[in-house]
Amino acid sequence: MTMISKAGYFQQNGYVALDDEGMPTQIAELNIHGIKYAIRIDELKEAVYGRHPARVERVFQNWQQYLGGIAGLARISHSGKALNIELVEGGRFTVSIGSLVSALSRRGVYASVGEIPEPVPSWDIGGRKIAQGQQTIPVQVT
C-alpha cells in the first residue's frame, strides 16, 4: 500500500508577479520540493469551482518576481475534495480543498501539498499478476 507523502506547501502571501505582458498579476505560491511555482489567483478560483484547470507556472526573481512559463496544470479531483497538480517534468501532487481555501482566505497560514505516488507496475507471469517487490512463485509445468 502506498501513501501520500508531504512534498511542500501552498500559501497566499499577497505577492504579485509580472506576466508575459509585463502586467502585475496576483499569485498564490506553490512550493514543491523547494522549487517555487505560482498559480494566478483568478485561475485558481476557477479551478477550485471546477470550471477550468489552472496553469502552474514557474516563478523567477530578477528585480521583481515574474512568471516564466507553464510548468503544469491544477484541476479539481473527481471527488471535489482536492486540487490535483500535474507537473510537466513529472510528478503528481494534491492539496485538500478545505486547507487550500483556508490558506487563500488567510484563516490558515499554508496548506500542505502531498505527493501522489506513481502506480506500482505489475507483470503477468504464468497467468499470475505480480507487483514490484513481491517474490515470484515458481509454476511447475507438467
XYZ file of N, CA, C and O in Angstrom:
568
model
N 0.835 -1.170 0.000
C 0.000 0.000 0.000
C 0.890 1.246 0.000
O 1.816 1.359 0.774
N 0.612 2.169 -0.892
C 1.409 3.381 -0.983
C 0.680 4.534 -0.309
O -0.540 4.587 -0.285
N 1.462 5.426 0.232
C 0.890 6.544 0.968
C 1.348 7.849 0.342
O 2.408 7.916 -0.271
N 0.550 8.875 0.539
C 0.901 10.207 0.072
C 1.888 10.799 1.068
O 1.657 10.773 2.271
N 2.994 11.329 0.562
C 3.997 11.931 1.435
C 4.028 13.443 1.219
O 3.736 13.930 0.131
N 4.390 14.167 2.256
C 4.428 15.624 2.167
C 5.514 16.052 1.190
O 6.641 15.574 1.257
N 5.149 16.980 0.302
C 6.089 17.416 -0.723
C 6.316 18.922 -0.698
O 7.230 19.420 -1.352
N 5.481 19.661 0.033
C 5.649 21.111 0.047
C 4.449 21.803 0.649
O 3.724 21.231 1.461
N 4.215 23.041 0.189
C 3.116 23.827 0.737
C 2.563 24.800 -0.295
O 3.188 25.093 -1.302
N 1.393 25.305 0.013
C 0.670 26.276 -0.783
C 0.378 27.437 0.137
O -0.063 27.231 1.259
N 0.610 28.677 -0.298
C 0.278 29.819 0.556
C -0.137 31.019 -0.273
O 0.300 31.176 -1.404
N -0.968 31.842 0.321
C -1.384 33.100 -0.278
C -0.662 34.179 0.508
O -1.017 34.469 1.638
N 0.399 34.732 -0.075
C 1.185 35.723 0.652
C 0.961 37.143 0.149
O 1.634 38.061 0.588
N 0.036 37.328 -0.790
C -0.268 38.666 -1.294
C 0.719 39.184 -2.314
O 0.658 40.349 -2.706
N 1.641 38.329 -2.771
C 2.640 38.763 -3.744
C 2.035 38.886 -5.137
O 1.034 38.242 -5.450
N 2.684 39.682 -5.943
C 2.332 39.780 -7.354
C 3.557 39.394 -8.164
O 4.683 39.461 -7.686
N 3.320 38.980 -9.385
C 4.395 38.662 -10.322
C 4.016 39.263 -11.659
O 2.828 39.420 -11.964
N 5.006 39.603 -12.440
C 4.749 40.154 -13.765
C 4.468 39.019 -14.731
O 5.207 38.034 -14.772
N 3.397 39.144 -15.512
C 3.076 38.115 -16.501
C 3.868 38.359 -17.780
O 4.738 39.246 -17.829
N 3.574 37.605 -18.832
C 4.328 37.716 -20.077
C 4.137 39.050 -20.794
O 4.913 39.404 -21.675
N 3.135 39.828 -20.407
C 2.924 41.160 -20.982
C 3.444 42.262 -20.067
O 3.249 43.444 -20.335
N 4.060 41.892 -18.959
C 4.594 42.867 -18.022
C 3.574 43.432 -17.051
O 3.872 44.376 -16.317
N 2.382 42.841 -17.014
C 1.325 43.303 -16.114
C 1.446 42.585 -14.768
O 1.655 41.374 -14.735
N 1.286 43.317 -13.652
C 1.309 42.652 -12.348
C 0.086 41.757 -12.164
O -1.032 42.147 -12.468
N 0.326 40.542 -11.705
C -0.723 39.545 -11.522
C -0.624 38.985 -10.114
O 0.461 38.587 -9.688
N -1.749 38.939 -9.402
C -1.758 38.386 -8.051
C -1.645 36.868 -8.141
O -2.353 36.225 -8.921
N -0.742 36.299 -7.329
C -0.464 34.859 -7.386
C -0.566 34.224 -6.008
O -0.466 34.894 -4.989
N -0.758 32.920 -6.021
C -0.617 32.088 -4.829
C 0.663 31.286 -5.046
O 0.923 30.799 -6.142
N 1.470 31.181 -4.010
C 2.745 30.481 -4.121
C 2.574 29.000 -3.840
O 1.924 28.607 -2.886
N 3.175 28.193 -4.686
C 3.191 26.750 -4.552
C 4.658 26.340 -4.491
O 5.416 26.637 -5.398
N 5.050 25.699 -3.405
C 6.429 25.275 -3.238
C 6.447 23.755 -3.167
O 5.846 23.169 -2.272
N 7.120 23.135 -4.138
C 7.204 21.678 -4.191
C 8.671 21.275 -4.236
O 9.395 21.681 -5.145
N 9.096 20.512 -3.238
C 10.487 20.055 -3.125
C 11.461 21.222 -3.255
O 12.501 21.108 -3.913
N 11.107 22.365 -2.669
C 11.996 23.529 -2.664
C 11.950 24.370 -3.926
O 12.645 25.374 -4.006
N 11.166 23.995 -4.915
C 11.048 24.765 -6.151
C 9.781 25.602 -6.078
O 8.716 25.097 -5.729
N 9.908 26.879 -6.414
C 8.803 27.814 -6.290
C 8.022 27.900 -7.604
O 8.593 28.143 -8.656
N 6.717 27.689 -7.480
C 5.790 27.823 -8.594
C 4.705 28.820 -8.186
O 4.601 29.192 -7.017
N 3.890 29.226 -9.155
C 2.783 30.134 -8.865
C 1.560 29.709 -9.654
O 1.667 29.127 -10.733
N 0.400 30.008 -9.067
C -0.869 29.868 -9.785
C -1.562 31.218 -9.664
O -1.658 31.771 -8.562
N -2.015 31.743 -10.785
C -2.720 33.028 -10.763
C -4.001 32.860 -9.947
O -4.724 31.880 -10.124
N -4.276 33.820 -9.074
C -5.419 33.732 -8.165
C -6.730 33.560 -8.924
O -7.560 32.720 -8.556
N -6.948 34.322 -9.997
C -8.209 34.204 -10.740
C -8.367 32.817 -11.359
O -9.445 32.243 -11.349
N -7.283 32.235 -11.872
C -7.343 30.883 -12.436
C -7.534 29.843 -11.341
O -8.224 28.845 -11.539
N -6.930 30.071 -10.181
C -7.065 29.139 -9.067
C -8.517 29.062 -8.600
O -9.041 27.983 -8.349
N -9.177 30.208 -8.528
C -10.588 30.224 -8.136
C -11.437 29.454 -9.141
O -12.333 28.699 -8.759
N -11.167 29.611 -10.431
C -11.894 28.868 -11.470
C -11.663 27.367 -11.316
O -12.579 26.568 -11.480
N -10.429 26.981 -11.000
C -10.104 25.557 -10.830
C -10.807 24.977 -9.605
O -11.314 23.860 -9.650
N -10.844 25.737 -8.509
C -11.477 25.254 -7.280
C -12.972 25.038 -7.499
O -13.558 24.096 -6.981
N -13.602 25.904 -8.312
C -15.023 25.736 -8.608
C -15.271 24.689 -9.688
O -16.407 24.412 -10.037
N -14.204 24.097 -10.228
C -14.334 23.028 -11.209
C -14.629 23.489 -12.620
O -15.000 22.686 -13.467
N -14.462 24.763 -12.883
C -14.787 25.293 -14.216
C -13.692 25.015 -15.238
O -13.973 24.556 -16.329
N -12.453 25.367 -14.893
C -11.322 25.209 -15.815
C -10.082 24.830 -15.020
O -9.943 25.251 -13.875
N -9.162 24.110 -15.629
C -7.892 23.872 -14.937
C -7.090 25.178 -14.860
O -7.267 26.072 -15.681
N -6.218 25.270 -13.884
C -5.362 26.446 -13.719
C -3.942 26.097 -14.135
O -3.482 24.977 -13.925
N -3.261 27.069 -14.703
C -1.862 26.875 -15.086
C -0.966 26.992 -13.849
O -1.128 27.894 -13.044
N -0.043 26.070 -13.734
C 1.014 26.153 -12.729
C 2.212 26.703 -13.486
O 2.615 26.154 -14.512
N 2.753 27.826 -12.992
C 3.829 28.499 -13.724
C 5.084 28.612 -12.881
O 5.020 28.692 -11.661
N 6.203 28.619 -13.557
C 7.477 28.824 -12.866
C 7.563 30.284 -12.428
O 7.017 31.161 -13.066
N 8.269 30.525 -11.331
C 8.477 31.883 -10.840
C 9.973 32.158 -10.838
O 10.758 31.357 -10.329
N 10.351 33.288 -11.420
C 11.748 33.714 -11.442
C 11.857 35.056 -10.745
O 10.910 35.841 -10.735
N 13.013 35.307 -10.177
C 13.258 36.552 -9.450
C 14.382 37.290 -10.141
O 15.464 36.749 -10.330
N 14.104 38.516 -10.566
C 15.143 39.391 -11.072
C 15.095 40.610 -10.176
O 15.340 40.490 -8.988
N 14.713 41.726 -10.645
C 14.471 42.870 -9.763
C 13.071 42.784 -9.174
O 12.740 43.447 -8.216
N 12.248 41.908 -9.773
C 10.903 41.632 -9.299
C 10.556 40.203 -9.703
O 11.209 39.623 -10.559
N 9.513 39.635 -9.095
C 9.091 38.289 -9.485
C 8.403 38.357 -10.844
O 7.659 39.286 -11.119
N 8.668 37.351 -11.667
C 7.939 37.255 -12.920
C 7.656 35.800 -13.242
O 8.361 34.899 -12.790
N 6.571 35.606 -13.998
C 6.152 34.263 -14.385
C 6.931 33.842 -15.616
O 7.055 34.606 -16.567
N 7.429 32.621 -15.588
C 8.331 32.194 -16.643
C 7.912 30.953 -17.388
O 8.751 30.138 -17.721
N 6.661 30.747 -17.644
C 6.225 29.628 -18.464
C 5.475 28.560 -17.690
O 5.621 28.417 -16.484
N 4.690 27.811 -18.430
C 3.832 26.791 -17.830
C 4.665 25.590 -17.388
O 5.472 25.060 -18.140
N 4.438 25.186 -16.140
C 5.141 24.035 -15.573
C 4.189 22.876 -15.323
O 4.625 21.772 -15.008
N 2.872 23.109 -15.455
C 1.902 22.052 -15.212
C 0.490 22.598 -15.145
O 0.238 23.764 -15.479
N -0.430 21.750 -14.716
C -1.842 22.122 -14.584
C -2.372 21.682 -13.225
O -1.918 20.680 -12.665
N -3.343 22.445 -12.731
C -4.023 22.099 -11.480
C -5.510 22.024 -11.767
O -6.073 22.912 -12.407
N -6.137 20.941 -11.327
C -7.583 20.783 -11.532
C -8.200 20.080 -10.339
O -7.511 19.392 -9.595
N -9.489 20.266 -10.204
C -10.236 19.673 -9.094
C -10.277 18.149 -9.273
O -10.325 17.646 -10.397
N -10.235 17.421 -8.179
C -10.292 15.957 -8.240
C -11.704 15.502 -8.584
O -12.649 16.282 -8.534
N -11.851 14.226 -8.911
C -13.173 13.673 -9.233
C -14.123 13.780 -8.046
O -15.305 14.016 -8.218
N -13.602 13.628 -6.842
C -14.449 13.705 -5.652
C -14.793 15.146 -5.282
O -15.727 15.386 -4.524
N -14.022 16.112 -5.790
C -14.244 17.506 -5.463
C -13.644 17.915 -4.129
O -13.848 19.025 -3.670
N -12.857 17.034 -3.504
C -12.307 17.306 -2.181
C -10.842 17.738 -2.219
O -10.264 18.060 -1.190
N -10.229 17.727 -3.414
C -8.811 18.068 -3.509
C -8.523 18.755 -4.836
O -9.275 18.622 -5.798
N -7.431 19.492 -4.844
C -6.914 20.074 -6.082
C -5.699 19.238 -6.452
O -4.752 19.117 -5.663
N -5.730 18.621 -7.617
C -4.624 17.783 -8.075
C -3.751 18.576 -9.034
O -4.257 19.280 -9.906
N -2.454 18.430 -8.886
C -1.473 19.172 -9.667
C -0.598 18.181 -10.411
O -0.057 17.251 -9.805
N -0.470 18.375 -11.718
C 0.428 17.542 -12.531
C 1.470 18.448 -13.154
O 1.132 19.414 -13.826
N 2.741 18.132 -12.915
C 3.820 18.925 -13.470
C 4.325 18.316 -14.762
O 4.325 17.096 -14.928
N 4.768 19.173 -15.676
C 5.276 18.733 -16.972
C 6.513 17.862 -16.796
O 6.669 16.851 -17.473
N 7.402 18.234 -15.861
C 8.631 17.464 -15.628
C 8.363 16.116 -15.001
O 9.261 15.315 -14.837
N 7.143 15.894 -14.600
C 6.777 14.645 -13.935
C 6.438 14.905 -12.483
O 6.947 15.839 -11.869
N 5.576 14.116 -11.975
C 5.150 14.257 -10.590
C 3.704 14.708 -10.514
O 3.258 15.547 -11.292
N 3.001 14.063 -9.585
C 1.600 14.414 -9.342
C 1.463 14.735 -7.866
O 2.000 14.022 -7.018
N 0.722 15.792 -7.580
C 0.606 16.288 -6.223
C -0.847 16.620 -5.928
O -1.652 16.787 -6.844
N -1.173 16.747 -4.650
C -2.544 17.041 -4.259
C -2.560 17.919 -3.016
O -1.642 17.863 -2.198
N -3.614 18.731 -2.912
C -3.822 19.569 -1.735
C -5.314 19.561 -1.431
O -6.139 19.623 -2.336
N -5.658 19.442 -0.164
C -7.047 19.411 0.267
C -7.721 20.751 -0.028
O -7.147 21.804 0.237
N -8.934 20.706 -0.582
C -9.671 21.940 -0.887
C -9.927 22.733 0.393
O -9.794 23.956 0.410
N -10.276 22.056 1.488
C -10.533 22.748 2.748
C -9.340 23.546 3.234
O -9.470 24.726 3.593
N -8.161 22.930 3.240
C -6.969 23.647 3.696
C -6.529 24.704 2.687
O -6.021 25.754 3.066
N -6.760 24.454 1.392
C -6.423 25.434 0.365
C -7.277 26.693 0.512
O -6.766 27.809 0.499
N -8.586 26.524 0.677
C -9.492 27.667 0.850
C -9.140 28.421 2.131
O -9.148 29.655 2.146
N -8.775 27.710 3.180
C -8.376 28.346 4.429
C -7.113 29.198 4.229
O -7.030 30.323 4.722
N -6.148 28.678 3.488
C -4.912 29.431 3.223
C -5.185 30.633 2.316
O -4.615 31.707 2.518
N -6.054 30.469 1.333
C -6.357 31.572 0.411
C -7.112 32.696 1.106
O -6.936 33.865 0.771
N -7.955 32.337 2.061
C -8.713 33.354 2.789
C -7.916 33.891 3.980
O -8.392 34.745 4.711
N -6.713 33.357 4.164
C -5.783 33.740 5.224
C -6.262 33.378 6.630
O -5.804 33.945 7.600
N -7.212 32.453 6.721
C -7.570 31.896 8.033
C -6.467 30.957 8.489
O -6.211 30.807 9.668
N -5.846 30.315 7.528
C -4.715 29.434 7.809
C -3.462 30.026 7.194
O -3.538 30.862 6.301
N -2.314 29.588 7.662
C -1.054 30.120 7.160
C -0.693 29.495 5.813
O -0.319 30.194 4.873
N -0.819 28.186 5.721
C -0.488 27.487 4.484
C -1.291 26.198 4.405
O -1.921 25.771 5.368
N -1.254 25.568 3.239
C -1.884 24.268 3.023
C -0.795 23.286 2.602
O 0.016 23.597 1.727
N -0.756 22.128 3.226
C 0.243 21.109 2.880
C -0.059 20.491 1.521
O -1.209 20.219 1.193
N 0.995 20.258 0.771
C 0.890 19.610 -0.536
C 1.491 18.221 -0.403
O 2.601 18.062 0.114
N 0.758 17.216 -0.857
C 1.232 15.839 -0.802
C 1.575 15.320 -2.179
O 0.976 15.724 -3.177
N 2.555 14.437 -2.234
C 2.953 13.819 -3.499
C 2.185 12.519 -3.681
O 2.160 11.675 -2.787
N 1.554 12.384 -4.829
C 0.822 11.159 -5.158
C 1.835 10.179 -5.746
O 2.478 10.486 -6.748
N 2.006 9.014 -5.129
C 2.994 8.062 -5.649
C 2.591 7.525 -7.018
O 1.409 7.449 -7.350
N 3.606 7.177 -7.784
C 3.371 6.571 -9.097
C 2.776 5.186 -8.894
O 3.094 4.508 -7.923
N 1.921 4.761 -9.817
C 1.362 3.409 -9.677
C 2.471 2.359 -9.759
O 3.435 2.523 -10.490
N 2.313 1.310 -8.968
C 3.290 0.223 -8.947
C 3.070 -0.652 -10.181
O 1.965 -1.136 -10.408
N 4.128 -0.839 -10.980
C 3.955 -1.694 -12.157
C 3.765 -3.153 -11.757
O 4.264 -3.590 -10.728
N 3.047 -3.893 -12.572
C 2.878 -5.315 -12.300
C 3.197 -6.093 -13.577
O 3.085 -5.584 -14.675
N 3.636 -7.303 -13.387
C 3.981 -8.151 -14.507
C 3.082 -9.372 -14.489
O 2.725 -9.884 -13.433
N 2.776 -9.879 -15.652
C 1.937 -11.070 -15.778
C 2.868 -12.248 -16.047
O 3.468 -12.342 -17.114
N 3.025 -13.112 -15.047
C 3.916 -14.270 -15.179
C 3.084 -15.524 -14.983
O 2.555 -15.761 -13.900
N 2.986 -16.293 -16.015
C 2.271 -17.569 -15.937
C 0.826 -17.406 -15.480
O 0.331 -18.201 -14.714
N 0.176 -16.353 -15.930
C -1.223 -16.138 -15.585
C -1.442 -15.471 -14.239
O -2.566 -15.240 -13.845
N -0.358 -15.179 -13.526
C -0.476 -14.510 -12.229
C 0.108 -13.100 -12.320
O 1.186 -12.908 -12.855
N -0.590 -12.138 -11.792
C -0.081 -10.764 -11.750
C 0.786 -10.613 -10.512
O 0.380 -10.949 -9.406
N 1.994 -10.115 -10.704
C 2.932 -9.946 -9.610
C 3.338 -8.477 -9.582
O 3.802 -7.933 -10.577
N 3.163 -7.835 -8.446
C 3.540 -6.430 -8.295
C 5.014 -6.343 -7.944
O 5.602 -7.278 -7.398
N 5.608 -5.203 -8.240
C 7.013 -4.981 -7.944
C 7.246 -5.142 -6.443
O 6.485 -4.637 -5.630
N 8.299 -5.838 -6.080
C 8.631 -6.046 -4.678
C 8.133 -7.373 -4.135
O 8.540 -7.803 -3.073
N 7.231 -8.054 -4.844
C 6.741 -9.354 -4.399
C 7.669 -10.439 -4.935
O 8.304 -10.277 -5.976
N 7.710 -11.540 -4.237
C 8.504 -12.649 -4.700
C 7.749 -13.422 -5.743
O 6.524 -13.509 -5.715
N 8.480 -14.014 -6.675
C 7.839 -14.845 -7.673
C 7.647 -16.252 -7.117
O 8.473 -16.749 -6.351
N 6.578 -16.861 -7.479
C 6.285 -18.224 -7.069
C 6.470 -19.105 -8.296
O 5.800 -18.898 -9.309
N 7.406 -20.052 -8.229
C 7.644 -20.883 -9.419
C 6.408 -21.710 -9.784
O 5.724 -22.247 -8.913
N 6.118 -21.727 -11.073
C 4.972 -22.504 -11.569
C 5.542 -23.767 -12.200
O 6.373 -23.711 -13.093
N 5.095 -24.938 -11.725
C 5.574 -26.195 -12.262
C 4.760 -26.545 -13.494
O 3.540 -26.472 -13.485
N 5.464 -26.929 -14.518
C 4.809 -27.346 -15.754
C 4.911 -28.861 -15.817
O 5.982 -29.445 -15.757
N 3.775 -29.532 -15.948
C 3.772 -30.998 -16.012
C 3.291 -31.472 -17.339
O 2.663 -30.843 -18.089
